[in-house]
Structures are given as structure tokens and as C-alpha cells.
Coordinates of C-alpha atoms and ligand atoms in Angstrom, one line a residue:
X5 CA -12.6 23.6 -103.9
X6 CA -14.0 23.9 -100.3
X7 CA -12.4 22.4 -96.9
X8 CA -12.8 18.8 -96.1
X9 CA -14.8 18.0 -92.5
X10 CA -11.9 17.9 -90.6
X11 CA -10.1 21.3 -92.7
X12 CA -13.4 22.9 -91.0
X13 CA -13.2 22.2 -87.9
X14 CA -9.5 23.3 -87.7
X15 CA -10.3 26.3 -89.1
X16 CA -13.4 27.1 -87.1
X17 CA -10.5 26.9 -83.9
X18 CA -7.3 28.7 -85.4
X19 CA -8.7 31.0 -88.2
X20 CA -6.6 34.5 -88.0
X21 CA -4.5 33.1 -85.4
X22 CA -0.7 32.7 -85.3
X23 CA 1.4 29.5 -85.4
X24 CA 4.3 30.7 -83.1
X25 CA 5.3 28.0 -80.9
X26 CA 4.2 24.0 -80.2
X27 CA 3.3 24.4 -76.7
X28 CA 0.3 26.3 -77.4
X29 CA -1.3 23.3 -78.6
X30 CA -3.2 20.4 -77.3
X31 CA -2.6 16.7 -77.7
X32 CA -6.2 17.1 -80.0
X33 CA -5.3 19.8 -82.1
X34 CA -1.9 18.7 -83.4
X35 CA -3.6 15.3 -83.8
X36 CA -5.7 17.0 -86.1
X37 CA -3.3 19.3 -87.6
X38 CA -1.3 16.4 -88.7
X39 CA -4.6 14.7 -90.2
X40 CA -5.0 17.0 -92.3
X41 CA -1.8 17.6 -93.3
X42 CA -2.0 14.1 -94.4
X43 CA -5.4 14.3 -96.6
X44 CA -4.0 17.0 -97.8
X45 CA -0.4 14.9 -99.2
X46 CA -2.9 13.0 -100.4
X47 CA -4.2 15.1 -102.3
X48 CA -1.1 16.5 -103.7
X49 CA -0.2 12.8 -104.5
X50 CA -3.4 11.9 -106.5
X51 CA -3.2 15.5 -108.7
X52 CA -6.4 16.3 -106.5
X53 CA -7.0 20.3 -106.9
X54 CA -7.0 22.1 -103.2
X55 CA -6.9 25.7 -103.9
X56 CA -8.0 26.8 -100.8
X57 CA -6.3 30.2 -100.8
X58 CA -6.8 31.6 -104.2
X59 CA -6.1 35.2 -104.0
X60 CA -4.2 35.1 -101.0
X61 CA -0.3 36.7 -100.1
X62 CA 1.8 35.3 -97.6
X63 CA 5.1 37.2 -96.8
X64 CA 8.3 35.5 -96.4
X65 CA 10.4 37.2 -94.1
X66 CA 14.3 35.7 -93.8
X67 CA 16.7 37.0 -91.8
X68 CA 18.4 33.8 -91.7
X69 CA 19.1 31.6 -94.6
X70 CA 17.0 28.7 -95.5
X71 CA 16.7 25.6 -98.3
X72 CA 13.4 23.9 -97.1
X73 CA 11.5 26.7 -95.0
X74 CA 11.8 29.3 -98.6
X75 CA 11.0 26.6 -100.9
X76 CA 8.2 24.6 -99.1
X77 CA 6.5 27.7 -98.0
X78 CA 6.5 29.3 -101.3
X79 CA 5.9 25.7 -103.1
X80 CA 2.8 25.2 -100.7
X81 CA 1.2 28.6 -101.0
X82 CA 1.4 27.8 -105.0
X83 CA -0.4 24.3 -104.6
X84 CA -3.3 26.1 -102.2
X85 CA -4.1 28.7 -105.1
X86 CA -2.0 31.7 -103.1
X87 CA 1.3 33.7 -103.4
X88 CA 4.7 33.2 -101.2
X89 CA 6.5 36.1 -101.4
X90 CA 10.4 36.2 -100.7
X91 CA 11.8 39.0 -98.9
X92 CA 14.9 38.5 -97.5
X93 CA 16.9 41.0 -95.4
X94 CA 18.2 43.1 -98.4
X95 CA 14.4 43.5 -99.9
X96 CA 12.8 45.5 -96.8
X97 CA 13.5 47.3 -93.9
X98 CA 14.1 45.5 -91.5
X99 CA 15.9 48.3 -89.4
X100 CA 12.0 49.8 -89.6
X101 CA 10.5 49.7 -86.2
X102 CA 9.2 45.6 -86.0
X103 CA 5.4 47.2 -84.8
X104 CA 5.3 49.4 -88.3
X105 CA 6.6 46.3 -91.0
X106 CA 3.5 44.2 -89.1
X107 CA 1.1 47.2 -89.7
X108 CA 1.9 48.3 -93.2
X109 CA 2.3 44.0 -94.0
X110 CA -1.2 43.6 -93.0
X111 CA -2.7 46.1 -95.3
X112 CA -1.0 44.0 -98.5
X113 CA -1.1 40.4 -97.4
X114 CA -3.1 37.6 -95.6
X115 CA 0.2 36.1 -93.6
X116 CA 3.4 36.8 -92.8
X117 CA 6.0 33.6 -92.3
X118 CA 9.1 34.7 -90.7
X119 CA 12.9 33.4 -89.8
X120 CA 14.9 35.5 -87.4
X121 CA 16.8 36.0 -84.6
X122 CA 15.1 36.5 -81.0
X123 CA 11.6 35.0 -79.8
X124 CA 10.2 38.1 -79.1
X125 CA 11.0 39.8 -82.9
X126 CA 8.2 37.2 -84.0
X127 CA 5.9 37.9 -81.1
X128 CA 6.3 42.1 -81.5
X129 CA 5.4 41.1 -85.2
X130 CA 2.2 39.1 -83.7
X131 CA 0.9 41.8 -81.8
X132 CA 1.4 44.6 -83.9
X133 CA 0.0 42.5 -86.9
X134 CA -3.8 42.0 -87.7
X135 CA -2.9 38.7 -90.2
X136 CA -1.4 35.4 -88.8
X137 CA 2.0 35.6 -87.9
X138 CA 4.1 31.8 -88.6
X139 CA 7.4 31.4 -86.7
X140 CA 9.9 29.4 -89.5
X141 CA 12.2 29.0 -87.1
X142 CA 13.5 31.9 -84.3
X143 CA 17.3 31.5 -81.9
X144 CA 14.6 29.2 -79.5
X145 CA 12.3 27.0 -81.7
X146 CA 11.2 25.8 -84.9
X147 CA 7.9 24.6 -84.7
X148 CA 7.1 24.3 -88.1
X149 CA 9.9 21.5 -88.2
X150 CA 8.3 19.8 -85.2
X151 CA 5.0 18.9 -86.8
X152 CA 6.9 17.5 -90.1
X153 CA 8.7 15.4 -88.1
X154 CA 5.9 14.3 -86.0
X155 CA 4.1 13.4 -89.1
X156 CA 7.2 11.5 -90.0
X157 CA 7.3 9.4 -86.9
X158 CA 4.0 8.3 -87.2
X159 CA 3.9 7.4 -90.9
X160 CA 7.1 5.0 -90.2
X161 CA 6.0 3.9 -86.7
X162 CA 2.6 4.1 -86.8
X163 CA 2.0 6.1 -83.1
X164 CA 3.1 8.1 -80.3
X165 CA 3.0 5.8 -77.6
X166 CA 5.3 3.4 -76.4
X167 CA 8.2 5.2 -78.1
X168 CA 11.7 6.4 -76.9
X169 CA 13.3 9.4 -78.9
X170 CA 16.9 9.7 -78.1
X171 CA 18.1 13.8 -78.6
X172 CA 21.4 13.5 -78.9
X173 CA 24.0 17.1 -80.0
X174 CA 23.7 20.4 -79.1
X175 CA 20.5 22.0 -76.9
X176 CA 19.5 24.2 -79.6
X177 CA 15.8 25.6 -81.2
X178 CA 15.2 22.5 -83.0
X179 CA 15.6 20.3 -80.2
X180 CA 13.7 22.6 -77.7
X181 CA 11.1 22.6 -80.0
X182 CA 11.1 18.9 -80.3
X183 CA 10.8 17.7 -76.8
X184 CA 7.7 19.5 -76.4
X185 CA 6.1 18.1 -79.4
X186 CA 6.9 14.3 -78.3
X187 CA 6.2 15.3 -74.5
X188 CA 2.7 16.6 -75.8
X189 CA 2.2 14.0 -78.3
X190 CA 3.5 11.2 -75.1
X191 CA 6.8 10.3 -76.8
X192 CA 9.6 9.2 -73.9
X193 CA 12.5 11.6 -74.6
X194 CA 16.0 11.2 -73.8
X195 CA 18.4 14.2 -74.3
X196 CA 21.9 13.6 -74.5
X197 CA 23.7 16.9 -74.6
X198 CA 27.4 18.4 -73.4
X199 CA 27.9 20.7 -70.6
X200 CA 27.0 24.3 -71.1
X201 CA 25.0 22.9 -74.3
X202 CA 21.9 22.1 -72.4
X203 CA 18.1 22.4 -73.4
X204 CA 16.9 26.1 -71.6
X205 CA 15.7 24.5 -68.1
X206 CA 12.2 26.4 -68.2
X207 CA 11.8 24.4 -71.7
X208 CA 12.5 21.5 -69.9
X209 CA 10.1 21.8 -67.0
X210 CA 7.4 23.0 -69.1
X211 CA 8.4 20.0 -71.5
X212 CA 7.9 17.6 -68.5
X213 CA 4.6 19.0 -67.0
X214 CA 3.1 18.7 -70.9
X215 CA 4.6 14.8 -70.9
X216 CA 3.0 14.3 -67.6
X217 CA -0.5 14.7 -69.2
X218 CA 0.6 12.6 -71.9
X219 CA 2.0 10.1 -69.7
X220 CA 5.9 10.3 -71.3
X221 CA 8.9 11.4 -70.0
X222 CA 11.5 13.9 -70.5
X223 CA 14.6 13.0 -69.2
X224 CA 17.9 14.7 -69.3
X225 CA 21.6 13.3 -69.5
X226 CA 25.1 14.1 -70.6
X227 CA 25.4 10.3 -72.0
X228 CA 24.5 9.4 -75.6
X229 CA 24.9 5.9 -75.1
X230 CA 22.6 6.2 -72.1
X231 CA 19.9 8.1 -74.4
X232 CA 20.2 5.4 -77.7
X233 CA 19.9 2.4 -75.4
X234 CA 16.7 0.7 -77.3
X235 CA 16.0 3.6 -78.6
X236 CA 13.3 3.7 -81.5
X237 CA 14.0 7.2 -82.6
X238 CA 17.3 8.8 -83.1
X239 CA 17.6 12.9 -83.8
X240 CA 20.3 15.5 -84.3
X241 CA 20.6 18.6 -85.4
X242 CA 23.7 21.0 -86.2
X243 CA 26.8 21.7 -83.4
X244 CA 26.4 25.2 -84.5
X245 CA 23.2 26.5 -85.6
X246 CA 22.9 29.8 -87.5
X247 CA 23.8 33.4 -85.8
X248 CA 25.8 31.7 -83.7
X249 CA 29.7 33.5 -83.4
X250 CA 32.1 31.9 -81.0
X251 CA 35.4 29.7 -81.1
X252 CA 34.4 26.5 -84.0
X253 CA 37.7 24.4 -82.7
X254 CA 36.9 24.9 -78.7
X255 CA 33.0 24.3 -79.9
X256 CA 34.1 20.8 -81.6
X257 CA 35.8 20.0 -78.5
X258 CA 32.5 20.3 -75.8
X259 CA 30.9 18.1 -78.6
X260 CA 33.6 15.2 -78.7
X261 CA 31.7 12.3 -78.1
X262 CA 28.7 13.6 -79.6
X263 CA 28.3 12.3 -83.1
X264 CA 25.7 9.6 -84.2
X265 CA 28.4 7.1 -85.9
X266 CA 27.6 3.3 -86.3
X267 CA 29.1 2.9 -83.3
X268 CA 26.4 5.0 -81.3
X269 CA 23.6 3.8 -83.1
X270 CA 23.9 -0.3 -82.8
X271 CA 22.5 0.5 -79.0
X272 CA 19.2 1.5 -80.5
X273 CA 16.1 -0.9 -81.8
X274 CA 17.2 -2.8 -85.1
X275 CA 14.6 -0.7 -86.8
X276 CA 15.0 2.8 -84.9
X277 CA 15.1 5.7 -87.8
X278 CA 17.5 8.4 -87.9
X279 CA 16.4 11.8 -87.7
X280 CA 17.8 15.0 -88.5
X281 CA 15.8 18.6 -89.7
X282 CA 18.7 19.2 -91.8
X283 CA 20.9 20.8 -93.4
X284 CA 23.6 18.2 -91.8
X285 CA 27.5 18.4 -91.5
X286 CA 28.8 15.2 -92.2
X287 CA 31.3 14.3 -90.3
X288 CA 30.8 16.4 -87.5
X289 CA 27.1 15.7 -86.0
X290 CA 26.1 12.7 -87.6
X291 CA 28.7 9.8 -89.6
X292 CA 27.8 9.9 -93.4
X293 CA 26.8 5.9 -93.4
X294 CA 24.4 6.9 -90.9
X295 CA 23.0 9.7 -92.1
X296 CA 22.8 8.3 -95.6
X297 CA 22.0 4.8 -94.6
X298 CA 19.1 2.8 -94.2
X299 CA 17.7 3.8 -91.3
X300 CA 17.7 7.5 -92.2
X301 CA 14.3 8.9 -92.7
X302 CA 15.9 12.6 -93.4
X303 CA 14.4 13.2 -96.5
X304 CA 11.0 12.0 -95.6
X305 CA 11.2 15.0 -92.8
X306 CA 12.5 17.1 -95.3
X307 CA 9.2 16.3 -97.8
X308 CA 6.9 16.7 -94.9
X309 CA 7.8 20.2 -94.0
X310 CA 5.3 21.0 -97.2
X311 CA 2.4 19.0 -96.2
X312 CA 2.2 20.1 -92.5
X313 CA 2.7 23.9 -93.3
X314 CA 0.0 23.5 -96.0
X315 CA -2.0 22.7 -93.1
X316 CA -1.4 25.3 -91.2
X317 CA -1.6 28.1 -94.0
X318 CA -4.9 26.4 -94.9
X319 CA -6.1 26.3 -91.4
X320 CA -4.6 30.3 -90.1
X321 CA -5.6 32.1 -93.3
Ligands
CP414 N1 15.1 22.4 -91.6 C1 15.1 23.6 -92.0 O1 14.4 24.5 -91.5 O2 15.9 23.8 -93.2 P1 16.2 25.2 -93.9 O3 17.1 26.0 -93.0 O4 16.8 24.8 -95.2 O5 14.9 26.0 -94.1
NVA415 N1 19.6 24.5 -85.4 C1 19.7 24.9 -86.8 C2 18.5 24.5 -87.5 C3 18.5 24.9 -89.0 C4 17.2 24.5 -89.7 C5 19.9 26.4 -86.9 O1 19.3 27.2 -86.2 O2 20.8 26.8 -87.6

């Protein structure tokens, strides 16, 4: 099985590199990224072989739980011809200095995938590493989940342009993620979250310099209704994400206000789709009939996450 024109040229550009954060890619290369993440569903669809990593390791690293990172990482890696291999916090040691795990990783395996806590644990792990290092999700992005849902948009919209996502919940990794994937990709953003909740300012600045180029807009309020007005896109995520350790009934509180409910969402376009990266508390960030309605495209995201990773494992290792 070799690599298809377009599997080339990615490779040729991010061979042996890492995968640790949206914004450092252009408009062209997550175009492309996404391309081929979607000859390669193809693929997967029409029981067309792709082992284009036979005899290759990747490492799973979780210090944070996961449904959809562990099993569509580990699922992909099979489908390419390669090994995922779990290792949560209880299988290694991960008290070990970060700088040793990535040297004495890259004398067994071809990648390392990692979940955890702080940024820079991921990028210590990069530099100290001579294998490509994929960020599955850290305390300030998950850019993994970004390209899935990109791919999502576009397969039920049909473009980028000309399209308003409304962020509405709490200003988390997921959703710091996101803006900069629509700002590159030149979807309007609207981010509607509660005081002291907010989207990290520099995220948003660098967010809107990216949209410039693209010609969208990141704008900020503390109005969901202001955000869903004819809104094509609708996204949440969790009110408390994982790690976090605070006060769950003052938390509820900031977010009153804050849930996509029917109510909310009959401002947006007749045919805007609900997003969320999941896993979702009903009840609290999103109303079950919305969530599990028509509109919902949840499980499509959900799906995705295996076809855009298999394009970056095919492209990085
Ligand atoms: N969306 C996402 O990353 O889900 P998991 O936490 O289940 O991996
Ligand atoms: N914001 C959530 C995303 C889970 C995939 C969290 O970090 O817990």
C-alpha cells in the first residue's frame, strides 16, 4: 500500500514533526490535512487496505480519562497496519523526569500521543523526544478535536466561508482550540461566555490576527442570544472540564443562562447543527432534545476524530 498524491505531499512537509497545537498551521495545510483525512474514510468505508504504518508503535499516554481520544487512536493505528499502545498513569512513571520518558520512548516507538495536564508537559515531551509528539488534548487545547470537527462542518455545510459559529459555555481547551481553527479556516465566531469564564485573551488576539488573513471574525460577548442570532453553527462543551477542583454549586451558578435549550437555539438558521466534542452532561450544558435532536451532528464529530487522526499519524510517522 503506498501514499496517495496528496498523502505525499503532506508527508514530504510534516514528516517527524509534532502535531501540538492548530495555530501552527496554514489555511493550505489543514485544507489538506482534512483531504486526506477524507480519502482516507473513504477508504475505510469501501474495505480499501491503507496500511501505511505496518510495523510502527505509537504510545498512548493518559493522564486524563478519555472514551474517543483511547479508542480512535488505538482503532486508527490498527486500520494503518501499526500498534496503539495504552499507558495510562498507573502503567509508567510518570513522576520520571518528562525529558527521560521522551528519550527512553523514542528508542521503542515511532510516536507518542499524549492527554495531560499543562501545555508545556507536551512541549518538554516534544523537545526532549526524537519521534512526533500528538497533543490529545492538554488544560489549553485540543487540537485533535478541532480538525474532526472542521471536517464535520464541511461535510454538512459544504465550506468555510460565509458561516457564523456561535461558542456558547465555558472558555475552556476545546473552545480555545476551536476559535482558531474557524478563525484560520475564515469561519465568523461568536463566543458567548460568563464572567471570569473567558477564552485566555492572548488566544483571542492571536485568534483574530489568524481570522484577519482569512477574512472572519472573532468576536467576544457575555450574551448567548447575541452569539445564536442566525447562527449556522452551534458548539458547547462541558461547564467543568477535567482537573478542574473548585465549588460545582457556585460553578452552576456563573453558568445560569448558559445552556443550549430549545429556547436558545430557535434564534439560529433553521438548519444550523449542534455541536459538541463530547462527553455531554445533559441537563446542565446542553437540553437533551437538543443535544439528541435533529440538528445534532455529535456523533458525526465523534466518528471523525478517527479519520482526521489517521491523517495525521499517516502524515507525522
Ligand atoms: N472529545 C474527546 O476528546 O473525548 P474523550 O475525552 O472521550 O477522549
Ligand atoms: N473540556 C473538556 C473536554 C473533554 C474532551 C475537558 O477538558 O474535560
Amino acid at each position: 500500500m503506498s501514499y496517495s498524491q496528496l498523502g505525499l505531499k503532506l508527508k514530504e512537509k510534516f514528516e517527524g514533526k509534532n502535531f501540538l497545537q492548530i495555530s501552527d498551521y496554514t489555511q493550505e495545510d489543514l485544507t489538506n490535512l482534512l483531504n486526506y483525512a477524507s480519502e482516507l474514510k473513504q477508504m475505510q468505508e469501501d474495505n480499501v487496505p491503507h496500511e501505511l504504518l505496518k510495523g510502527k508503535t505509537l504510545a498512548m499516554i493518559f493522564e486524563k480519562s478519555s472514551t474517543r481520544t483511547r479508542v480512535s487512536f488505538e482503532t486508527g493505528m490498527f486500520q494503518l497496519g501499526g500498534h496503539g499502545m495504552f499507558l495510562s498513569k498507573e502503567d509508567i512513571h510518570l513522576d520520571e523526569a518528562i525529558s527521560d520518558t521522551a528519550k527512553v520512548l523514542s528508542r521503542y516507538v515511532d510516536g507518542i500521543m499524549i492527554r495531560t495536564f499543562g501545555h508545556e508537559i507536551v512541549e518538554e515531551l516534544a523537545e526532549n523526544a526524537s519521534i512526533p509528539i500528538i497533543n490529545g488534548l492538554t488544560d489549553d487545547s485540543h487540537p485533535c478535536q478541532v480538525l474532526a470537527d472542521l471536517l464535520t462542518i464541511y461535510e454538512h455545510k459544504g465550506k468555510f466561508d460565509n458561516l457564523k459559529l456561535a461558542y456558547v459555555g465555558d472558555g475552556n481547551n476545546v473552545s480555545q482550540s476551536l476559535i482558531m481553527g474557524c478563525a484560520i479556516m475564515g469561519i465568523d465566531c461568536h463566543v458567548a461566555v460568563p464572567k471570569n469564564n473567558e477564552i485566555k485573551s492572548t488566544v483571542i488576539e492571536k485568534a483574530q490576527l489568524r481570522a484577519k488573513e482569512s477574512g472572519a471574525k472573532v468576536i467576544e460577548t457575555n450574551d448567548p442570544l447575541e452569539a445564536v442570532k442566525d447562527a449556522d453553527i452551534i458548539y458547547t462543551d462541558v461547564w467543568t472540564s477535567m482537573g478542574w477542583q473548585g465549588d460545582k454549586e457556585s460553578r452552576l451558578k456563573e453558568f445560569e443562562g448558559y445552556q443550549v435549550n430549545e429556547a436558545l437555539v430557535k434564534h439560529a438558521k433553521d438548519d444550523y447543527i449542534f455541536m459538541h466534542c463530547l462527553p455531554a452532561i445533559r441537563g446542565e450544558e446542553v437540553a437533551e432534545e437538543v443535544i439528541d435532536g435533529e440538528n445534532s451532528v455529535v456523533f458525526d464529530q465523534a466518528e471523525n476524530r478517527l479519520h482526521v487522526q489517521k491523517a495525521v499519524l499517516a502524515t507525522l510517522m
